[in-house]
């Protein structure tokens, strides 16, 4: 539904699927990273977060939303 709505407003975007452990993008390519309700399903969380950080580079916006308790993420 949201995709159809975006197309109706002439928004341009590209949907891709990739492994969070080995993202097929150059370093520092993203302006913003949004990871919503995904982290609780990732078995190797530390490696996944390292890969997200590699792609983010020098940009200071990285929003990670999860239902993980803080003690699990530490």
PDB file of N, CA and C in Angstrom:
ATOM      1  N   UNK A   1       0.819  -1.186   0.000  1.00  0.00           N
ATOM      2  CA  UNK A   1       0.000   0.000   0.000  1.00  0.00           C
ATOM      3  C   UNK A   1       0.871   1.261   0.000  1.00  0.00           C
ATOM      4  N   UNK A   2       1.885   1.308   0.867  1.00  0.00           N
ATOM      5  CA  UNK A   2       2.748   2.491   0.931  1.00  0.00           C
ATOM      6  C   UNK A   2       3.545   2.668  -0.359  1.00  0.00           C
ATOM      7  N   UNK A   3       3.968   1.560  -0.953  1.00  0.00           N
ATOM      8  CA  UNK A   3       4.718   1.640  -2.205  1.00  0.00           C
ATOM      9  C   UNK A   3       3.847   2.237  -3.296  1.00  0.00           C
ATOM     10  N   UNK A   4       2.612   1.788  -3.388  1.00  0.00           N
ATOM     11  CA  UNK A   4       1.688   2.336  -4.388  1.00  0.00           C
ATOM     12  C   UNK A   4       1.462   3.824  -4.155  1.00  0.00           C
ATOM     13  N   UNK A   5       1.334   4.221  -2.903  1.00  0.00           N
ATOM     14  CA  UNK A   5       1.128   5.632  -2.566  1.00  0.00           C
ATOM     15  C   UNK A   5       2.348   6.463  -2.970  1.00  0.00           C
ATOM     16  N   UNK A   6       3.539   5.947  -2.736  1.00  0.00           N
ATOM     17  CA  UNK A   6       4.757   6.672  -3.113  1.00  0.00           C
ATOM     18  C   UNK A   6       4.840   6.846  -4.627  1.00  0.00           C
ATOM     19  N   UNK A   7       4.512   5.787  -5.366  1.00  0.00           N
ATOM     20  CA  UNK A   7       4.515   5.901  -6.823  1.00  0.00           C
ATOM     21  C   UNK A   7       3.508   6.947  -7.295  1.00  0.00           C
ATOM     22  N   UNK A   8       2.374   7.039  -6.635  1.00  0.00           N
ATOM     23  CA  UNK A   8       1.356   8.002  -7.053  1.00  0.00           C
ATOM     24  C   UNK A   8       1.801   9.447  -6.817  1.00  0.00           C
ATOM     25  N   UNK A   9       2.793   9.654  -5.952  1.00  0.00           N
ATOM     26  CA  UNK A   9       3.322  10.996  -5.683  1.00  0.00           C
ATOM     27  C   UNK A   9       4.635  11.240  -6.427  1.00  0.00           C
ATOM     28  N   UNK A  10       4.925  10.394  -7.409  1.00  0.00           N
ATOM     29  CA  UNK A  10       6.144  10.519  -8.217  1.00  0.00           C
ATOM     30  C   UNK A  10       7.424  10.467  -7.389  1.00  0.00           C
ATOM     31  N   UNK A  11       7.422   9.688  -6.311  1.00  0.00           N
ATOM     32  CA  UNK A  11       8.628   9.489  -5.511  1.00  0.00           C
ATOM     33  C   UNK A  11       9.525   8.471  -6.216  1.00  0.00           C
ATOM     34  N   UNK A  12      10.806   8.689  -6.113  1.00  0.00           N
ATOM     35  CA  UNK A  12      11.755   7.776  -6.733  1.00  0.00           C
ATOM     36  C   UNK A  12      12.481   6.991  -5.647  1.00  0.00           C
ATOM     37  N   UNK A  13      12.448   5.676  -5.735  1.00  0.00           N
ATOM     38  CA  UNK A  13      13.161   4.843  -4.777  1.00  0.00           C
ATOM     39  C   UNK A  13      13.438   3.489  -5.402  1.00  0.00           C
ATOM     40  N   UNK A  14      14.325   2.756  -4.749  1.00  0.00           N
ATOM     41  CA  UNK A  14      14.731   1.450  -5.234  1.00  0.00           C
ATOM     42  C   UNK A  14      14.732   0.497  -4.049  1.00  0.00           C
ATOM     43  N   UNK A  15      13.990  -0.577  -4.115  1.00  0.00           N
ATOM     44  CA  UNK A  15      13.929  -1.557  -3.034  1.00  0.00           C
ATOM     45  C   UNK A  15      14.884  -2.693  -3.369  1.00  0.00           C
ATOM     46  N   UNK A  16      15.776  -3.010  -2.413  1.00  0.00           N
ATOM     47  CA  UNK A  16      16.730  -4.097  -2.603  1.00  0.00           C
ATOM     48  C   UNK A  16      16.757  -4.967  -1.356  1.00  0.00           C
ATOM     49  N   UNK A  17      17.120  -6.225  -1.531  1.00  0.00           N
ATOM     50  CA  UNK A  17      17.260  -7.147  -0.411  1.00  0.00           C
ATOM     51  C   UNK A  17      18.697  -7.645  -0.393  1.00  0.00           C
ATOM     52  N   UNK A  18      19.320  -7.657   0.797  1.00  0.00           N
ATOM     53  CA  UNK A  18      20.710  -8.095   0.914  1.00  0.00           C
ATOM     54  C   UNK A  18      20.954  -8.625   2.322  1.00  0.00           C
ATOM     55  N   UNK A  19      22.066  -9.318   2.491  1.00  0.00           N
ATOM     56  CA  UNK A  19      22.455  -9.824   3.806  1.00  0.00           C
ATOM     57  C   UNK A  19      22.962  -8.674   4.661  1.00  0.00           C
ATOM     58  N   UNK A  20      22.488  -8.590   5.885  1.00  0.00           N
ATOM     59  CA  UNK A  20      22.927  -7.536   6.797  1.00  0.00           C
ATOM     60  C   UNK A  20      24.383  -7.731   7.207  1.00  0.00           C
ATOM     61  N   UNK A  21      24.910  -8.939   7.065  1.00  0.00           N
ATOM     62  CA  UNK A  21      26.299  -9.218   7.424  1.00  0.00           C
ATOM     63  C   UNK A  21      27.281  -8.842   6.317  1.00  0.00           C
ATOM     64  N   UNK A  22      26.801  -8.682   5.103  1.00  0.00           N
ATOM     65  CA  UNK A  22      27.683  -8.385   3.976  1.00  0.00           C
ATOM     66  C   UNK A  22      26.913  -7.542   2.955  1.00  0.00           C
ATOM     67  N   UNK A  23      26.698  -6.291   3.281  1.00  0.00           N
ATOM     68  CA  UNK A  23      25.920  -5.418   2.406  1.00  0.00           C
ATOM     69  C   UNK A  23      26.709  -5.091   1.138  1.00  0.00           C
ATOM     70  N   UNK A  24      26.075  -5.176  -0.022  1.00  0.00           N
ATOM     71  CA  UNK A  24      26.778  -4.979  -1.294  1.00  0.00           C
ATOM     72  C   UNK A  24      26.881  -3.514  -1.707  1.00  0.00           C
ATOM     73  N   UNK A  25      27.303  -2.666  -0.782  1.00  0.00           N
ATOM     74  CA  UNK A  25      27.393  -1.232  -1.063  1.00  0.00           C
ATOM     75  C   UNK A  25      28.782  -0.731  -0.692  1.00  0.00           C
ATOM     76  N   UNK A  26      29.204   0.343  -1.330  1.00  0.00           N
ATOM     77  CA  UNK A  26      30.484   0.960  -1.010  1.00  0.00           C
ATOM     78  C   UNK A  26      30.431   1.542   0.400  1.00  0.00           C
ATOM     79  N   UNK A  27      31.603   1.741   0.994  1.00  0.00           N
ATOM     80  CA  UNK A  27      31.679   2.384   2.304  1.00  0.00           C
ATOM     81  C   UNK A  27      31.130   3.802   2.209  1.00  0.00           C
ATOM     82  N   UNK A  28      30.522   4.248   3.283  1.00  0.00           N
ATOM     83  CA  UNK A  28      30.041   5.623   3.433  1.00  0.00           C
ATOM     84  C   UNK A  28      29.092   6.038   2.318  1.00  0.00           C
ATOM     85  N   UNK A  29      28.208   5.150   1.905  1.00  0.00           N
ATOM     86  CA  UNK A  29      27.305   5.458   0.795  1.00  0.00           C
ATOM     87  C   UNK A  29      25.966   6.034   1.260  1.00  0.00           C
ATOM     88  N   UNK A  30      25.559   5.746   2.488  1.00  0.00           N
ATOM     89  CA  UNK A  30      24.231   6.155   2.939  1.00  0.00           C
ATOM     90  C   UNK A  30      24.266   7.444   3.741  1.00  0.00           C
ATOM     91  N   UNK A  31      23.233   8.262   3.566  1.00  0.00           N
ATOM     92  CA  UNK A  31      23.056   9.460   4.382  1.00  0.00           C
ATOM     93  C   UNK A  31      22.374   9.110   5.697  1.00  0.00           C
ATOM     94  N   UNK A  32      21.428   8.204   5.634  1.00  0.00           N
ATOM     95  CA  UNK A  32      20.644   7.808   6.807  1.00  0.00           C
ATOM     96  C   UNK A  32      20.455   6.294   6.780  1.00  0.00           C
ATOM     97  N   UNK A  33      20.560   5.679   7.948  1.00  0.00           N
ATOM     98  CA  UNK A  33      20.250   4.257   8.077  1.00  0.00           C
ATOM     99  C   UNK A  33      19.110   4.118   9.070  1.00  0.00           C
ATOM    100  N   UNK A  34      18.067   3.425   8.658  1.00  0.00           N
ATOM    101  CA  UNK A  34      16.918   3.153   9.521  1.00  0.00           C
ATOM    102  C   UNK A  34      16.737   1.649   9.585  1.00  0.00           C
ATOM    103  N   UNK A  35      16.812   1.108  10.780  1.00  0.00           N
ATOM    104  CA  UNK A  35      16.671  -0.333  10.981  1.00  0.00           C
ATOM    105  C   UNK A  35      15.556  -0.517  12.012  1.00  0.00           C
ATOM    106  N   UNK A  36      14.372  -0.863  11.550  1.00  0.00           N
ATOM    107  CA  UNK A  36      13.187  -0.870  12.406  1.00  0.00           C
ATOM    108  C   UNK A  36      12.686  -2.290  12.662  1.00  0.00           C
ATOM    109  N   UNK A  37      12.710  -2.698  13.927  1.00  0.00           N
ATOM    110  CA  UNK A  37      12.197  -4.001  14.359  1.00  0.00           C
ATOM    111  C   UNK A  37      12.864  -5.165  13.628  1.00  0.00           C
ATOM    112  N   UNK A  38      14.182  -5.070  13.453  1.00  0.00           N
ATOM    113  CA  UNK A  38      14.935  -6.122  12.779  1.00  0.00           C
ATOM    114  C   UNK A  38      15.954  -6.761  13.719  1.00  0.00           C
ATOM    115  N   UNK A  39      16.572  -5.958  14.566  1.00  0.00           N
ATOM    116  CA  UNK A  39      17.707  -6.425  15.363  1.00  0.00           C
ATOM    117  C   UNK A  39      17.386  -7.621  16.249  1.00  0.00           C
ATOM    118  N   UNK A  40      16.176  -7.724  16.724  1.00  0.00           N
ATOM    119  CA  UNK A  40      15.836  -8.853  17.594  1.00  0.00           C
ATOM    120  C   UNK A  40      15.799 -10.183  16.847  1.00  0.00           C
ATOM    121  N   UNK A  41      15.889 -10.137  15.529  1.00  0.00           N
ATOM    122  CA  UNK A  41      15.867 -11.354  14.712  1.00  0.00           C
ATOM    123  C   UNK A  41      17.245 -11.711  14.155  1.00  0.00           C
ATOM    124  N   UNK A  42      18.273 -10.955  14.516  1.00  0.00           N
ATOM    125  CA  UNK A  42      19.619 -11.148  13.978  1.00  0.00           C
ATOM    126  C   UNK A  42      20.447 -11.975  14.960  1.00  0.00           C
ATOM    127  N   UNK A  43      20.881 -13.178  14.574  1.00  0.00           N
ATOM    128  CA  UNK A  43      21.646 -14.032  15.486  1.00  0.00           C
ATOM    129  C   UNK A  43      23.006 -13.441  15.873  1.00  0.00           C
ATOM    130  N   UNK A  44      23.724 -12.826  14.934  1.00  0.00           N
ATOM    131  CA  UNK A  44      25.051 -12.272  15.195  1.00  0.00           C
ATOM    132  C   UNK A  44      24.957 -10.746  15.156  1.00  0.00           C
ATOM    133  N   UNK A  45      24.412 -10.190  16.206  1.00  0.00           N
ATOM    134  CA  UNK A  45      24.099  -8.760  16.254  1.00  0.00           C
ATOM    135  C   UNK A  45      25.341  -7.878  16.115  1.00  0.00           C
ATOM    136  N   UNK A  46      26.433  -8.235  16.765  1.00  0.00           N
ATOM    137  CA  UNK A  46      27.633  -7.401  16.717  1.00  0.00           C
ATOM    138  C   UNK A  46      28.159  -7.251  15.289  1.00  0.00           C
ATOM    139  N   UNK A  47      28.247  -8.340  14.548  1.00  0.00           N
ATOM    140  CA  UNK A  47      28.718  -8.251  13.160  1.00  0.00           C
ATOM    141  C   UNK A  47      27.760  -7.454  12.284  1.00  0.00           C
ATOM    142  N   UNK A  48      26.471  -7.591  12.516  1.00  0.00           N
ATOM    143  CA  UNK A  48      25.488  -6.829  11.750  1.00  0.00           C
ATOM    144  C   UNK A  48      25.642  -5.327  12.017  1.00  0.00           C
ATOM    145  N   UNK A  49      25.822  -4.945  13.275  1.00  0.00           N
ATOM    146  CA  UNK A  49      25.993  -3.530  13.612  1.00  0.00           C
ATOM    147  C   UNK A  49      27.294  -2.976  13.032  1.00  0.00           C
ATOM    148  N   UNK A  50      28.350  -3.773  13.030  1.00  0.00           N
ATOM    149  CA  UNK A  50      29.618  -3.333  12.422  1.00  0.00           C
ATOM    150  C   UNK A  50      29.442  -3.071  10.932  1.00  0.00           C
ATOM    151  N   UNK A  51      28.674  -3.908  10.264  1.00  0.00           N
ATOM    152  CA  UNK A  51      28.436  -3.721   8.828  1.00  0.00           C
ATOM    153  C   UNK A  51      27.593  -2.468   8.578  1.00  0.00           C
ATOM    154  N   UNK A  52      26.600  -2.223   9.417  1.00  0.00           N
ATOM    155  CA  UNK A  52      25.810  -0.993   9.283  1.00  0.00           C
ATOM    156  C   UNK A  52      26.691   0.235   9.471  1.00  0.00           C
ATOM    157  N   UNK A  53      27.585   0.186  10.455  1.00  0.00           N
ATOM    158  CA  UNK A  53      28.467   1.316  10.717  1.00  0.00           C
ATOM    159  C   UNK A  53      29.411   1.563   9.534  1.00  0.00           C
ATOM    160  N   UNK A  54      29.908   0.490   8.912  1.00  0.00           N
ATOM    161  CA  UNK A  54      30.807   0.626   7.757  1.00  0.00           C
ATOM    162  C   UNK A  54      30.115   1.376   6.628  1.00  0.00           C
ATOM    163  N   UNK A  55      28.883   1.034   6.362  1.00  0.00           N
ATOM    164  CA  UNK A  55      28.155   1.684   5.274  1.00  0.00           C
ATOM    165  C   UNK A  55      27.756   3.108   5.616  1.00  0.00           C
ATOM    166  N   UNK A  56      27.589   3.388   6.899  1.00  0.00           N
ATOM    167  CA  UNK A  56      27.155   4.717   7.290  1.00  0.00           C
ATOM    168  C   UNK A  56      28.283   5.731   7.182  1.00  0.00           C
ATOM    169  N   UNK A  57      29.489   5.347   7.499  1.00  0.00           N
ATOM    170  CA  UNK A  57      30.623   6.253   7.373  1.00  0.00           C
ATOM    171  C   UNK A  57      30.555   7.427   8.325  1.00  0.00           C
ATOM    172  N   UNK A  58      30.666   8.640   7.796  1.00  0.00           N
ATOM    173  CA  UNK A  58      30.747   9.840   8.623  1.00  0.00           C
ATOM    174  C   UNK A  58      29.399  10.481   8.922  1.00  0.00           C
ATOM    175  N   UNK A  59      28.330   9.915   8.449  1.00  0.00           N
ATOM    176  CA  UNK A  59      27.008  10.483   8.694  1.00  0.00           C
ATOM    177  C   UNK A  59      26.586  10.144  10.116  1.00  0.00           C
ATOM    178  N   UNK A  60      25.987  11.090  10.800  1.00  0.00           N
ATOM    179  CA  UNK A  60      25.660  10.903  12.207  1.00  0.00           C
ATOM    180  C   UNK A  60      24.228  10.481  12.474  1.00  0.00           C
ATOM    181  N   UNK A  61      23.499  10.077  11.471  1.00  0.00           N
ATOM    182  CA  UNK A  61      22.110   9.678  11.683  1.00  0.00           C
ATOM    183  C   UNK A  61      21.988   8.180  11.458  1.00  0.00           C
ATOM    184  N   UNK A  62      21.735   7.462  12.525  1.00  0.00           N
ATOM    185  CA  UNK A  62      21.525   6.019  12.430  1.00  0.00           C
ATOM    186  C   UNK A  62      20.459   5.670  13.461  1.00  0.00           C
ATOM    187  N   UNK A  63      19.280   5.334  13.008  1.00  0.00           N
ATOM    188  CA  UNK A  63      18.185   5.047  13.925  1.00  0.00           C
ATOM    189  C   UNK A  63      17.941   3.546  13.953  1.00  0.00           C
ATOM    190  N   UNK A  64      18.141   2.953  15.119  1.00  0.00           N
ATOM    191  CA  UNK A  64      17.920   1.529  15.309  1.00  0.00           C
ATOM    192  C   UNK A  64      16.767   1.355  16.283  1.00  0.00           C
ATOM    193  N   UNK A  65      15.681   0.791  15.841  1.00  0.00           N
ATOM    194  CA  UNK A  65      14.508   0.562  16.678  1.00  0.00           C
ATOM    195  C   UNK A  65      14.367  -0.934  16.913  1.00  0.00           C
ATOM    196  N   UNK A  66      14.214  -1.304  18.172  1.00  0.00           N
ATOM    197  CA  UNK A  66      14.126  -2.724  18.484  1.00  0.00           C
ATOM    198  C   UNK A  66      13.372  -2.927  19.782  1.00  0.00           C
ATOM    199  N   UNK A  67      12.858  -4.125  19.969  1.00  0.00           N
ATOM    200  CA  UNK A  67      12.246  -4.450  21.245  1.00  0.00           C
ATOM    201  C   UNK A  67      13.220  -5.212  22.135  1.00  0.00           C
ATOM    202  N   UNK A  68      14.513  -5.175  21.764  1.00  0.00           N
ATOM    203  CA  UNK A  68      15.546  -5.801  22.580  1.00  0.00           C
ATOM    204  C   UNK A  68      15.675  -5.074  23.913  1.00  0.00           C
ATOM    205  N   UNK A  69      15.779  -5.809  25.021  1.00  0.00           N
ATOM    206  CA  UNK A  69      16.126  -5.140  26.280  1.00  0.00           C
ATOM    207  C   UNK A  69      17.558  -4.606  26.183  1.00  0.00           C
ATOM    208  N   UNK A  70      17.833  -3.508  26.837  1.00  0.00           N
ATOM    209  CA  UNK A  70      19.161  -2.882  26.772  1.00  0.00           C
ATOM    210  C   UNK A  70      20.256  -3.845  27.210  1.00  0.00           C
ATOM    211  N   UNK A  71      19.993  -4.711  28.181  1.00  0.00           N
ATOM    212  CA  UNK A  71      21.017  -5.626  28.675  1.00  0.00           C
ATOM    213  C   UNK A  71      21.448  -6.632  27.611  1.00  0.00           C
ATOM    214  N   UNK A  72      20.576  -6.964  26.674  1.00  0.00           N
ATOM    215  CA  UNK A  72      20.923  -7.915  25.620  1.00  0.00           C
ATOM    216  C   UNK A  72      21.834  -7.262  24.597  1.00  0.00           C
ATOM    217  N   UNK A  73      21.595  -5.991  24.282  1.00  0.00           N
ATOM    218  CA  UNK A  73      22.389  -5.279  23.283  1.00  0.00           C
ATOM    219  C   UNK A  73      23.799  -5.021  23.792  1.00  0.00           C
ATOM    220  N   UNK A  74      23.966  -4.792  25.098  1.00  0.00           N
ATOM    221  CA  UNK A  74      25.294  -4.530  25.663  1.00  0.00           C
ATOM    222  C   UNK A  74      26.173  -5.724  25.429  1.00  0.00           C
TER     223      UNK A  74
END
